[in-house]
Coordinates of C-alpha atoms in Angstrom, one line a residue:
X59 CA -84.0 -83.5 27.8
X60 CA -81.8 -86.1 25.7
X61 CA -78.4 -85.9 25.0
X62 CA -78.0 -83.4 22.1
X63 CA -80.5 -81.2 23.1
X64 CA -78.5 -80.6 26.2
X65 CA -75.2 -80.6 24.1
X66 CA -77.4 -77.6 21.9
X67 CA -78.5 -75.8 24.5
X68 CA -74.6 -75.9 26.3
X69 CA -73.1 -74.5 23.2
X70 CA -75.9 -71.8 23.0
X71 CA -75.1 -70.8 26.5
X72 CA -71.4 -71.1 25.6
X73 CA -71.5 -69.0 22.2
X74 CA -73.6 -66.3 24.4
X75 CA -70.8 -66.3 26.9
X76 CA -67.9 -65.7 24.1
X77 CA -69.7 -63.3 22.4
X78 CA -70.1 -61.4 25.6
X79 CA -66.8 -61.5 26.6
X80 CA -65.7 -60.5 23.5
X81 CA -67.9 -57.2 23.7
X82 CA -66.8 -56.6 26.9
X83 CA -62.9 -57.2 26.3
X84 CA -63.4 -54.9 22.8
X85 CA -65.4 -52.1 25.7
X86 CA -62.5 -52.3 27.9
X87 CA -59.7 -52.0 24.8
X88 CA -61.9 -48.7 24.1
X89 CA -61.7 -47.7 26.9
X90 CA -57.9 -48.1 27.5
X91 CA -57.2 -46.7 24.2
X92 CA -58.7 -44.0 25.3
X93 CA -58.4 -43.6 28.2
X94 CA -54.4 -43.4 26.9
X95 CA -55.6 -40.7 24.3
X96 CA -56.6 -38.7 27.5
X97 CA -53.5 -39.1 29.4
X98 CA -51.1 -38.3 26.3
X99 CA -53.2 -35.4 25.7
X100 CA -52.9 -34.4 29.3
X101 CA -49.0 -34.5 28.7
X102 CA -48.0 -31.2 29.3
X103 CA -46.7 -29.3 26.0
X104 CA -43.0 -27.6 27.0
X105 CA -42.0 -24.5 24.8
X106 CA -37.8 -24.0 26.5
X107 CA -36.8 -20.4 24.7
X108 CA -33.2 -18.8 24.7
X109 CA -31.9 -15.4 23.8
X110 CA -28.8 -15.2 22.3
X111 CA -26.6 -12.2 24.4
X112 CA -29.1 -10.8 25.9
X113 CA -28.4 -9.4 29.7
X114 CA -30.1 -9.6 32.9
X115 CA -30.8 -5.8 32.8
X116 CA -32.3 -5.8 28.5
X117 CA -36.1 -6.6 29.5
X118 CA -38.7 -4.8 31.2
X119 CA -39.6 -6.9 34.0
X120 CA -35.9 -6.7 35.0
X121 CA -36.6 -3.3 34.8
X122 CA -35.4 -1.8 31.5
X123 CA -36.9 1.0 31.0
X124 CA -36.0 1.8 27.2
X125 CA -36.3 -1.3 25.5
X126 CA -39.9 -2.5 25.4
X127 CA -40.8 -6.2 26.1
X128 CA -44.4 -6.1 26.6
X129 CA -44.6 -10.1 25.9
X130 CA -41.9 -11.2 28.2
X131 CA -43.6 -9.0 30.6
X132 CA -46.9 -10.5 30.3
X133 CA -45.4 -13.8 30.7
X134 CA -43.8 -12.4 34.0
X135 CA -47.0 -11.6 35.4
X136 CA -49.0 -15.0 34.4
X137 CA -46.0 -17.0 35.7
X138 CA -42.9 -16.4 37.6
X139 CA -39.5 -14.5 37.5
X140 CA -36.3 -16.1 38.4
X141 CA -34.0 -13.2 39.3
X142 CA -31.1 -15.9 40.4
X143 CA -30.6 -17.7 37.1
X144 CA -27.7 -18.7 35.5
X145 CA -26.3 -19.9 32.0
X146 CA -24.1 -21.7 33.6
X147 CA -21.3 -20.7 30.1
X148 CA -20.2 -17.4 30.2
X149 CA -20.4 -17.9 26.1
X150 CA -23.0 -19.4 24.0
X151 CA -21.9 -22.9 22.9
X152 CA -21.1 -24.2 26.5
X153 CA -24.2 -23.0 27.9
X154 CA -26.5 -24.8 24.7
X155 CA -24.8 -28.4 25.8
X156 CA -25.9 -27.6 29.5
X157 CA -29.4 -26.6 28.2
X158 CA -30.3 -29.7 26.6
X159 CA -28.3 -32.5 28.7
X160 CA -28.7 -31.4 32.2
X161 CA -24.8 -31.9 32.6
X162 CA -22.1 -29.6 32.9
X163 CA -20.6 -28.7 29.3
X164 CA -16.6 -29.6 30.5
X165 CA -17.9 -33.1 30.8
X166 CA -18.6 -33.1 26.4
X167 CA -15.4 -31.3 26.0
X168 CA -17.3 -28.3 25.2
X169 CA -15.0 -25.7 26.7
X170 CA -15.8 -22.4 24.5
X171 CA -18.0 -21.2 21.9
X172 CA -17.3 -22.7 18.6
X173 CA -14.8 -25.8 20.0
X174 CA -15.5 -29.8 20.4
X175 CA -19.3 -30.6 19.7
X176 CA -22.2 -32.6 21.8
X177 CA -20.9 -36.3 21.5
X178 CA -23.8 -38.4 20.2
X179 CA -23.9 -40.6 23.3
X180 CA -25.4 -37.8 24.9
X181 CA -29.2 -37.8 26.4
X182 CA -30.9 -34.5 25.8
X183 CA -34.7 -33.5 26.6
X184 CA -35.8 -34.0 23.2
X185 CA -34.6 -37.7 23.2
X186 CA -36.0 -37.9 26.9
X187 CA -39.4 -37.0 25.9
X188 CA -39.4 -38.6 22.3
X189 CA -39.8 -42.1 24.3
X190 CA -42.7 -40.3 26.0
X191 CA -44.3 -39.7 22.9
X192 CA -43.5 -36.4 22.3
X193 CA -42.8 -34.7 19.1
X194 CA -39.8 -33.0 18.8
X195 CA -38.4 -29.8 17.2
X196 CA -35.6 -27.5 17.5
X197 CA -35.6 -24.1 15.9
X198 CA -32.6 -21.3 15.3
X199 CA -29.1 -21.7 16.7
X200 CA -27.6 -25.3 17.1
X201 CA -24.0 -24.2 18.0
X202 CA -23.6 -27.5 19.5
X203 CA -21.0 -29.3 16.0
X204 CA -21.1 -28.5 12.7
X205 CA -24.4 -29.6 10.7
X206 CA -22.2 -30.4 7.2
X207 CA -19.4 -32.7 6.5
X208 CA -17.5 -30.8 4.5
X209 CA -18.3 -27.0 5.5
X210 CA -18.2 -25.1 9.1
X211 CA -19.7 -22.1 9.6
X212 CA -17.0 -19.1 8.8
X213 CA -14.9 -18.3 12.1
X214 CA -16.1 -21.8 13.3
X215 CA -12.8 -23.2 15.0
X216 CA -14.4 -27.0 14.3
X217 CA -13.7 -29.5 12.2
X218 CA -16.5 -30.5 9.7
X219 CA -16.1 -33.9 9.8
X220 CA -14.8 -35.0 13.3
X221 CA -17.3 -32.2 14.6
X222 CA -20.1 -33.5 12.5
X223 CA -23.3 -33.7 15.4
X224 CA -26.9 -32.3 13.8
X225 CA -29.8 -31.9 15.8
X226 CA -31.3 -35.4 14.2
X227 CA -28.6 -37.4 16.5
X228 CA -30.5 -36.1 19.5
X229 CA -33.9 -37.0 19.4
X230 CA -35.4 -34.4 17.3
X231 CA -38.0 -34.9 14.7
X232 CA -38.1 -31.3 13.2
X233 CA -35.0 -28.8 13.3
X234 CA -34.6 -25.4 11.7
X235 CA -31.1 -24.5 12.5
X236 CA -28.2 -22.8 11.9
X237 CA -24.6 -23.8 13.0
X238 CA -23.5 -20.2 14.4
X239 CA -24.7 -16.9 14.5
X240 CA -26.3 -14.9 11.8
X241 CA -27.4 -11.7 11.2
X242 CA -31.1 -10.3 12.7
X243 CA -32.2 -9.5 9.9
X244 CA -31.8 -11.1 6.7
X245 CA -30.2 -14.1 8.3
X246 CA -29.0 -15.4 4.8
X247 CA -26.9 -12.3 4.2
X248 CA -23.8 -11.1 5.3
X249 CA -20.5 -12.1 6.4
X250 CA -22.3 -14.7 9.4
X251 CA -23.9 -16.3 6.4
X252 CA -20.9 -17.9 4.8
X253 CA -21.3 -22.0 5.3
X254 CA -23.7 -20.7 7.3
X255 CA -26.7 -21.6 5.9
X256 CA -30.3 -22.5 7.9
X257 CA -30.8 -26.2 7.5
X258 CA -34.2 -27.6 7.2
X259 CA -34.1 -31.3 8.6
X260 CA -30.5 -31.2 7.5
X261 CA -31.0 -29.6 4.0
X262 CA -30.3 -25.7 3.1
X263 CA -33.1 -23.6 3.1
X264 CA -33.5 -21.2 0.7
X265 CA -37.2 -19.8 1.4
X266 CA -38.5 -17.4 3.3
X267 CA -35.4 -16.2 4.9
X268 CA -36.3 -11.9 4.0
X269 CA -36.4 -10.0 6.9
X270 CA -36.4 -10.5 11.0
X271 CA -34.7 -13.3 11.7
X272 CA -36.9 -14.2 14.7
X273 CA -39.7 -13.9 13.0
X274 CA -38.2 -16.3 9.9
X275 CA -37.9 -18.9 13.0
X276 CA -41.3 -18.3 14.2
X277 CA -42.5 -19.6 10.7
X278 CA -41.2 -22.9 11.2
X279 CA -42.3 -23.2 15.0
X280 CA -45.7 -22.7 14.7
X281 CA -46.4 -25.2 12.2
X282 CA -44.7 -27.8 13.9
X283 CA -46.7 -27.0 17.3
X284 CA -50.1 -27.1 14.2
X285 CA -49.6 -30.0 13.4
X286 CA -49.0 -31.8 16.9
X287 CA -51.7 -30.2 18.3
X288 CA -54.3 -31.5 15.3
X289 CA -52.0 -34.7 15.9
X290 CA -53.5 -34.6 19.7
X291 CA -49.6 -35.5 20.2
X292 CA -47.8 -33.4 22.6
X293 CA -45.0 -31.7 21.9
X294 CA -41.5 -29.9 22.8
X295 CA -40.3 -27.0 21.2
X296 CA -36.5 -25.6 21.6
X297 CA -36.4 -22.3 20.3
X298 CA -32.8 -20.2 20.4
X299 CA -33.3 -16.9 19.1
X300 CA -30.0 -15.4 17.6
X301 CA -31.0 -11.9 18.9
X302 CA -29.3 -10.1 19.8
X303 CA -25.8 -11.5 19.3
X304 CA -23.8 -9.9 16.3
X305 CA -24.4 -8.6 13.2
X306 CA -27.4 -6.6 15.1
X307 CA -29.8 -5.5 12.5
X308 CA -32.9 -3.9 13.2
X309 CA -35.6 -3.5 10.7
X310 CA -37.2 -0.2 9.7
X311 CA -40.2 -0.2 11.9
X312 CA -38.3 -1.5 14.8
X313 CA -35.3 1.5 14.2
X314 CA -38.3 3.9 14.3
X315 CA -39.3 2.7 17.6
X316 CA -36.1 3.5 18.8
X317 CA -35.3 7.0 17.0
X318 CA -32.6 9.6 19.0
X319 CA -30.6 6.2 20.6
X320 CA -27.9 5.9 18.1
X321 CA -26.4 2.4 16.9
X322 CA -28.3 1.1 19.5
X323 CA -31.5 1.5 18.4
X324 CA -30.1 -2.1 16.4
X325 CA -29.7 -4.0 19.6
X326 CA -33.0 -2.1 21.3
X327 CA -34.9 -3.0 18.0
X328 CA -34.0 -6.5 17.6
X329 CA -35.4 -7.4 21.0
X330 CA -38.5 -6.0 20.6
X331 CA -38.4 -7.7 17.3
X332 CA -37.7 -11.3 19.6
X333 CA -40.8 -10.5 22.0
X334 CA -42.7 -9.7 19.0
X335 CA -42.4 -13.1 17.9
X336 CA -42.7 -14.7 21.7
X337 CA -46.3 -13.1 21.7
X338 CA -47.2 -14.6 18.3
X339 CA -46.2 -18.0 19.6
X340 CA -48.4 -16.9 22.5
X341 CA -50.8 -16.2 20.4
X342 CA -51.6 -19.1 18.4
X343 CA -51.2 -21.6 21.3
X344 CA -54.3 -20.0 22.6
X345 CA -56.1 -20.0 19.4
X346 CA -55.3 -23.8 19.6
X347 CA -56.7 -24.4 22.2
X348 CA -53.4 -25.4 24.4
X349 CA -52.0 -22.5 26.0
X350 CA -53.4 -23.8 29.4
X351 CA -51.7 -27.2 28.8
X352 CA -48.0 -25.3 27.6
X353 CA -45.5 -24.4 30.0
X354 CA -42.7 -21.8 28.5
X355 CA -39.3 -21.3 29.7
X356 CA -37.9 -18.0 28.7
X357 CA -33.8 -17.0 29.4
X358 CA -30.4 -16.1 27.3
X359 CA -27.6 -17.7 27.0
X360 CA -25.0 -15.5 28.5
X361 CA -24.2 -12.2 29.6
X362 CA -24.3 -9.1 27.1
X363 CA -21.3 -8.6 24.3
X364 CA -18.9 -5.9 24.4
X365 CA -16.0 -5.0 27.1
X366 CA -17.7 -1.9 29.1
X367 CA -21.2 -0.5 29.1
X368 CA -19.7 3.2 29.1
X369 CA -21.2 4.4 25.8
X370 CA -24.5 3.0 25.3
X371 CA -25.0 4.7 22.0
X372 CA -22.6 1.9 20.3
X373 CA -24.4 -1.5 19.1
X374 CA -22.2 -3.8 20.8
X375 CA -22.0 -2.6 24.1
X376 CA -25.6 -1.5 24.2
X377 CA -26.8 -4.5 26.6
X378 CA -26.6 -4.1 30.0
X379 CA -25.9 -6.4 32.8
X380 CA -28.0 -5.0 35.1
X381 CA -26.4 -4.5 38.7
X382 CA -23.4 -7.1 38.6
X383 CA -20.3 -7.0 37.5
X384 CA -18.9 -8.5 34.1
X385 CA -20.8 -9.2 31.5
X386 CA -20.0 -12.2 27.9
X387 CA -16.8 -14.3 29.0
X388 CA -16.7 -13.2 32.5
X389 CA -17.8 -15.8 35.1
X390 CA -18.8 -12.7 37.3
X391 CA -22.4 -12.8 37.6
X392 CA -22.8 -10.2 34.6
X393 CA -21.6 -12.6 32.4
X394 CA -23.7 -15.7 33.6
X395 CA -26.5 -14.4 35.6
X396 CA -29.4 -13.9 32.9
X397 CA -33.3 -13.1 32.8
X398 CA -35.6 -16.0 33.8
X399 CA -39.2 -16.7 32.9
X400 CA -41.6 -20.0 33.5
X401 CA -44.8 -20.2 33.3
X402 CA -47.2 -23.2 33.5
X403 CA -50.9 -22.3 34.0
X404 CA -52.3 -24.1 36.5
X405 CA -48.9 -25.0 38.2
X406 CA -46.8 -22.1 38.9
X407 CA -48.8 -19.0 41.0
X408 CA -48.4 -16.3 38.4
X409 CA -46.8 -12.6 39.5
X410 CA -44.4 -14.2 41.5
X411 CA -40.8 -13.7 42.1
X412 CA -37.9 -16.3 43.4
X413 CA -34.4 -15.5 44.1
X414 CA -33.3 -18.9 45.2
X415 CA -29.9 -19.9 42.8
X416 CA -30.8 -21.7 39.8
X417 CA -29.6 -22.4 36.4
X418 CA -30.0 -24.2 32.5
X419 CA -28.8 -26.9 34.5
X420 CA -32.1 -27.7 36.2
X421 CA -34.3 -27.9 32.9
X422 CA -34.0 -31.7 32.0
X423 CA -34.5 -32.8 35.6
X424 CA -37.3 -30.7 35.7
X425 CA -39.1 -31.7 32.6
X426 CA -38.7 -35.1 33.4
X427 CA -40.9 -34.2 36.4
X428 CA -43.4 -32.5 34.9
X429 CA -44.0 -35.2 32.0
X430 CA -43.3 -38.5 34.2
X431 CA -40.2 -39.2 31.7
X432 CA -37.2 -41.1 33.8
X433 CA -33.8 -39.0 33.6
X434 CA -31.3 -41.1 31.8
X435 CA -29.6 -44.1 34.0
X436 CA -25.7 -43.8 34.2
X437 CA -25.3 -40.4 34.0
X438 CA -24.5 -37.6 36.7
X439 CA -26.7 -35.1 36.4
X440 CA -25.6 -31.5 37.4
X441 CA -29.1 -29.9 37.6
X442 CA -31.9 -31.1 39.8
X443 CA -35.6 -31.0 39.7
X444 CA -36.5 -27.5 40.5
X445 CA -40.4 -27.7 40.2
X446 CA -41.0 -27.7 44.0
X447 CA -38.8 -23.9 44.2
X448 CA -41.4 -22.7 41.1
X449 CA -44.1 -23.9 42.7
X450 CA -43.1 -22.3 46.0
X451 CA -42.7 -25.3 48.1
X452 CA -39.4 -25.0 48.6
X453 CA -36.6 -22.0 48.6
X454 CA -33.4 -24.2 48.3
X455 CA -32.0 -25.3 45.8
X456 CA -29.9 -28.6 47.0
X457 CA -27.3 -29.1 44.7
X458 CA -24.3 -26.6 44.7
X459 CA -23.6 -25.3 40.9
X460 CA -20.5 -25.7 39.1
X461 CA -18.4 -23.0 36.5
X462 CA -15.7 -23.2 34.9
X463 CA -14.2 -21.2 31.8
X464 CA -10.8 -20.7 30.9
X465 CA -8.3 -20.6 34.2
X466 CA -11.3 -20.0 36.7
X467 CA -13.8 -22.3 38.0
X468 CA -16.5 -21.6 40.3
X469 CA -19.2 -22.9 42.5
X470 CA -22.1 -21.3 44.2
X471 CA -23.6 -22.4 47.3
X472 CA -26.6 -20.6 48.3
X473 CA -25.7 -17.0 49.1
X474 CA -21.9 -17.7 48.7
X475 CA -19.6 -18.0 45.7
X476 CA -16.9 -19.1 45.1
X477 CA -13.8 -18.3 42.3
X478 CA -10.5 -20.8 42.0
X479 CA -7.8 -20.4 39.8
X480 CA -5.6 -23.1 40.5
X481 CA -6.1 -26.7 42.1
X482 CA -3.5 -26.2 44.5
X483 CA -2.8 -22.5 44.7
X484 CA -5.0 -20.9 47.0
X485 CA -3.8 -17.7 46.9
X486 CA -6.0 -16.3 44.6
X487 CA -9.5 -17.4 45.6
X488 CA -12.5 -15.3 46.1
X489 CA -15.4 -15.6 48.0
X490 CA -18.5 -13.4 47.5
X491 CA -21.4 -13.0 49.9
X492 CA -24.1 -12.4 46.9
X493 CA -26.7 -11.4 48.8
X494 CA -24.8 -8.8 50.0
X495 CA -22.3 -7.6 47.7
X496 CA -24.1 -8.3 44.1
X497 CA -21.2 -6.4 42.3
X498 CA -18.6 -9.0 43.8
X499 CA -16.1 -6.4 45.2
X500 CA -15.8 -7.6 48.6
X501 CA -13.6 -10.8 48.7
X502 CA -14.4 -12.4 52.3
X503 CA -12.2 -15.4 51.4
X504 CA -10.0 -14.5 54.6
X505 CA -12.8 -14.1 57.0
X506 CA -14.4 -17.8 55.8
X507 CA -11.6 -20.0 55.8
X508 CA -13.6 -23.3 56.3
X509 CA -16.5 -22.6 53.9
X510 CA -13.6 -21.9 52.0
X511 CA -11.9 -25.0 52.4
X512 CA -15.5 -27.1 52.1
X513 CA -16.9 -25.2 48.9
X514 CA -13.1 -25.7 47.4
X515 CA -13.2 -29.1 47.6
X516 CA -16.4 -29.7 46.2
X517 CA -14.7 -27.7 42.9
X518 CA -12.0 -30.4 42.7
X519 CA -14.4 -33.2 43.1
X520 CA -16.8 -31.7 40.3
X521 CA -13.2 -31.2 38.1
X522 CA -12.6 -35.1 38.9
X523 CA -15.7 -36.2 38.0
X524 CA -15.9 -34.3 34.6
X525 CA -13.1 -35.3 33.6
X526 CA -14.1 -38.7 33.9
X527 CA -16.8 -38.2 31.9
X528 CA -14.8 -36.3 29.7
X529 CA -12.8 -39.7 28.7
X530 CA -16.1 -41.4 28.1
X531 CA -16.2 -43.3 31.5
X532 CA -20.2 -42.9 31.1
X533 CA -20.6 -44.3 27.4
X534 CA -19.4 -47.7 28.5
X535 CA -17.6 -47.2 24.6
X536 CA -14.0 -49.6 24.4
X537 CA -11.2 -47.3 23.8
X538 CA -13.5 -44.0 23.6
X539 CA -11.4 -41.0 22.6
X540 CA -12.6 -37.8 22.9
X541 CA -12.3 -35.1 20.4
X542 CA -9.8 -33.1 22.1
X543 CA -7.5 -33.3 25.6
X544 CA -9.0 -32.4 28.8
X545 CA -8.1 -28.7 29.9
X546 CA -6.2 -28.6 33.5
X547 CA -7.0 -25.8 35.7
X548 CA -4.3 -23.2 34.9
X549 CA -3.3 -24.3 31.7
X550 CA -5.6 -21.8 29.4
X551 CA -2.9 -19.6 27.3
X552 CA -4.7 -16.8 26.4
X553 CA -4.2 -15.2 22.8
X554 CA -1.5 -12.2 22.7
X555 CA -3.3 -9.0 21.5
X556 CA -1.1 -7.3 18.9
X557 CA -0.7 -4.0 20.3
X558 CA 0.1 -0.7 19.0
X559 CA 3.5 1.1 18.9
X560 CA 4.0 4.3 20.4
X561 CA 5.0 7.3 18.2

């Protein structure tokens, strides 16, 4: 063989060899690709719902046996019911900042409904899982800054502009929100509605807004979940119902449903109107094809409105509690214990029931979990990962969990919890035994004087480190100022009630 007919016959074998490679690269890109298409749609979907008011004892598989839940119910028996949950905010705005952040609100300033706003250096779930992949959407009450410049919601005690944090800031794609509350029916009526409007990726709304207001939510959610399911994209979904916090408005067939119970037939209606909606959403995932690939959170915000649950016939103090005592503002269990749902097919062994402590606290850990994501670096985190207690693998939750509103703060450690008032003042301290005395009557303070002393201490360590964080000492932001002054333990004035002079 001469020269170039080797030097031919080289190249041949050479161009061969290419080519092949080239095939079998492009086989093993396919493959990746989709081998990557399999794993994202693997990812699961997370659906994390909250009631706005409700109480521990205003759904059926907490036993209520007037107002009808027949959804929430079902999603009791297919997953399993936390009967230990907390808000963590004994009001609505503190507890939304917990929801999303995994951090306790008094570290964002957030120290009541309707004051300070979610700082924008702030992680949340949906920026968590956006670097995942995930779409992103939040739906109905924000509550966490104003979402104008120039207006705030009316009774708002914010600031427009200095306040000024929409749901865009936080990693969400979609968002359907309004800044406070609104009515349940006809959401864009009514005193509530003043700067109050629902923003549609930051722009007023002025469609479809006739009628149940959970149901005027549920139009925008399913869409978004349409289109990231025909997207093959997963997808989390915060939806915060406003029922049924204030104006209560129950439509027609709903009042009928609750004929002979007075002004509360309002407050009974407008729940069923909420699980209505949660079985829609229930609905379509399974028409999509993905309800074995969603897991749902289900719980409320707070404890139920209204001072004393003596006449039941009245709207506002219709809710009920349950057992415990307290109920909206109170850091007695009434007022931050609240109904608790997940379910993830597959995952969590449905019809079960855990009593082991947990709280809103837990949900970023825990999603971060369940989708791989890696919690944010830098930042204490609160909550912990509590997929092992839903699972059943273990009934403990590690990490003590903090309170505070107004001049109490509170930490509960296991079966005990405990109530300060003052840093240094011990003489008003309480310590409950829950699993013994629910209603919290029985202060055993005396009798446990170094559980005392330990759990007490852990309180002023958690008020040190928030306010740290308060001051910014996470953002790593020069000369970081925070919107308004950290509140000291004993320093909340409350406001004097005019009161009526005797004939």
């Amino acid at each position: 063989m001469n020269f170039f007919l080797k030097r031919l016959v080289s190249y041949t074998f050479l161009s061969l060899f290419i080519i092949g490679c080239s095939s079998t690269s492009k086989s093993v890109t396919d493959s990746n690709k989709e081998h990557d298409t399999q794993n994202q749609s693997k990812q699961p979907n997370i659906i994390l719902m909250m009631a706005d008011d409700l109480g521990w004892g205003d759904v059926g598989f907490n036993g209520n046996n007037i107002i009808k839940t027949p959804n929430l119910d079902q999603m009791a028996k297919e997953g399993v019911k936390l009967t230990h949950f907390y808000s963590i905010g004994p009001v609505c705005s503190p507890t939304r900042a917990s929801f999303l952040t995994g951090r306790h609100y008094f570290r964002m300033g957030i120290w009541s409904a309707n004051k300070g706003h979610l700082p924008k250096e702030e992680n949340t779930i949906a920026s968590v899982l956006k670097k995942e992949g995930y779409a992103t959407g939040h739906f109905g009450k924000w509550h966490l800054g104003t979402l104008s410049k120039t207006i705030s919601a009316k009774g708002s005690k914010r600031k427009p502009e200095i306040n000024y944090a929409p749901p865009a800031w936080f990693g969400y794609d979609e968002s359907f929100v309004t800044e406070s509350a609104v009515s349940t029916w006809n959401p864009a009526e009514g005193r509530r509605s003043k700067n109050n409007p629902y923003y549609l990726n930051g722009v007023p709304e002025t469609e479809n807004l006739k009628g149940d207001d959970s149901r005027v939510m549920m139009d925008r959610v399913i869409p978004f979940i349409q289109k990231s399911a025909k997207a093959n994209q997963p997808f989390v979904a915060v939806i915060w119902f406003h029922a049924p916090h204030q104006d209560i408005i129950a439509g027609p067939e709903y009042l009928k449903m609750y004929e002979g119970h007075g002004q509360a037939a309002h407050y009974y209606g407008c729940i069923t109107a909420l699980d209505d909606q949660v079985g829609r959403l229930r609905k379509e995932l399974k028409n999509l094809g993905i309800d074995q690939n969603t897991a749902l959170f289900f719980t409320s915000d707070n404890g139920p409105e209204g001072k004393t649950p003596k006449d039941r016939k009245k709207v506002r103090t219709a809710g009920s509690a349950g057992e415990f005592s307290g109920r909206k503002r109170s850091v007695l269990d009434g007022g931050v214990r609240v109904p608790g749902l997940a379910l993830w097919p597959g995952h969590i062994k449905p019809n079960t029931v855990i009593d082991v402590p947990m709280s809103v606290l837990d949900y970023l850990p825990t999603v971060c979990e369940m989708t791989s994501a890696k919690l944010p670096e830098g930042r204490v985190q609160d909550g912990e990962n509590i997929l092992p207690v839903l699972k059943g693998e273990k009934n403990v939750h590690d990490k003590p969990i903090p309170f505070r509103h107004e001049n109490y703060a509170c930490l509960v450690e296991g079966k005990y919890k405990l109530i300060i008032e003052s840093e240094k003042d011990i003489q008003k301290d309480r310590l409950f035994d829950l699993s013994k005395d629910i209603k919290e009557m029985n202060n055993i303070a005396s009798q446990y004087p170094e559980k005392v002393r330990d759990m007490r201490a852990q309180i002023i360590e958690f008020l040190a480190s928030a306010k740290s964080t308060h001051k910014g000492g996470e953002y790593n932001i020069t000369n970081y100022k925070p919107v308004d002054n950290w509140v000291e333990l004993g320093s909340f004035k409350p406001k004097k009630k005019n009161k009526k002079k005797l004939k």
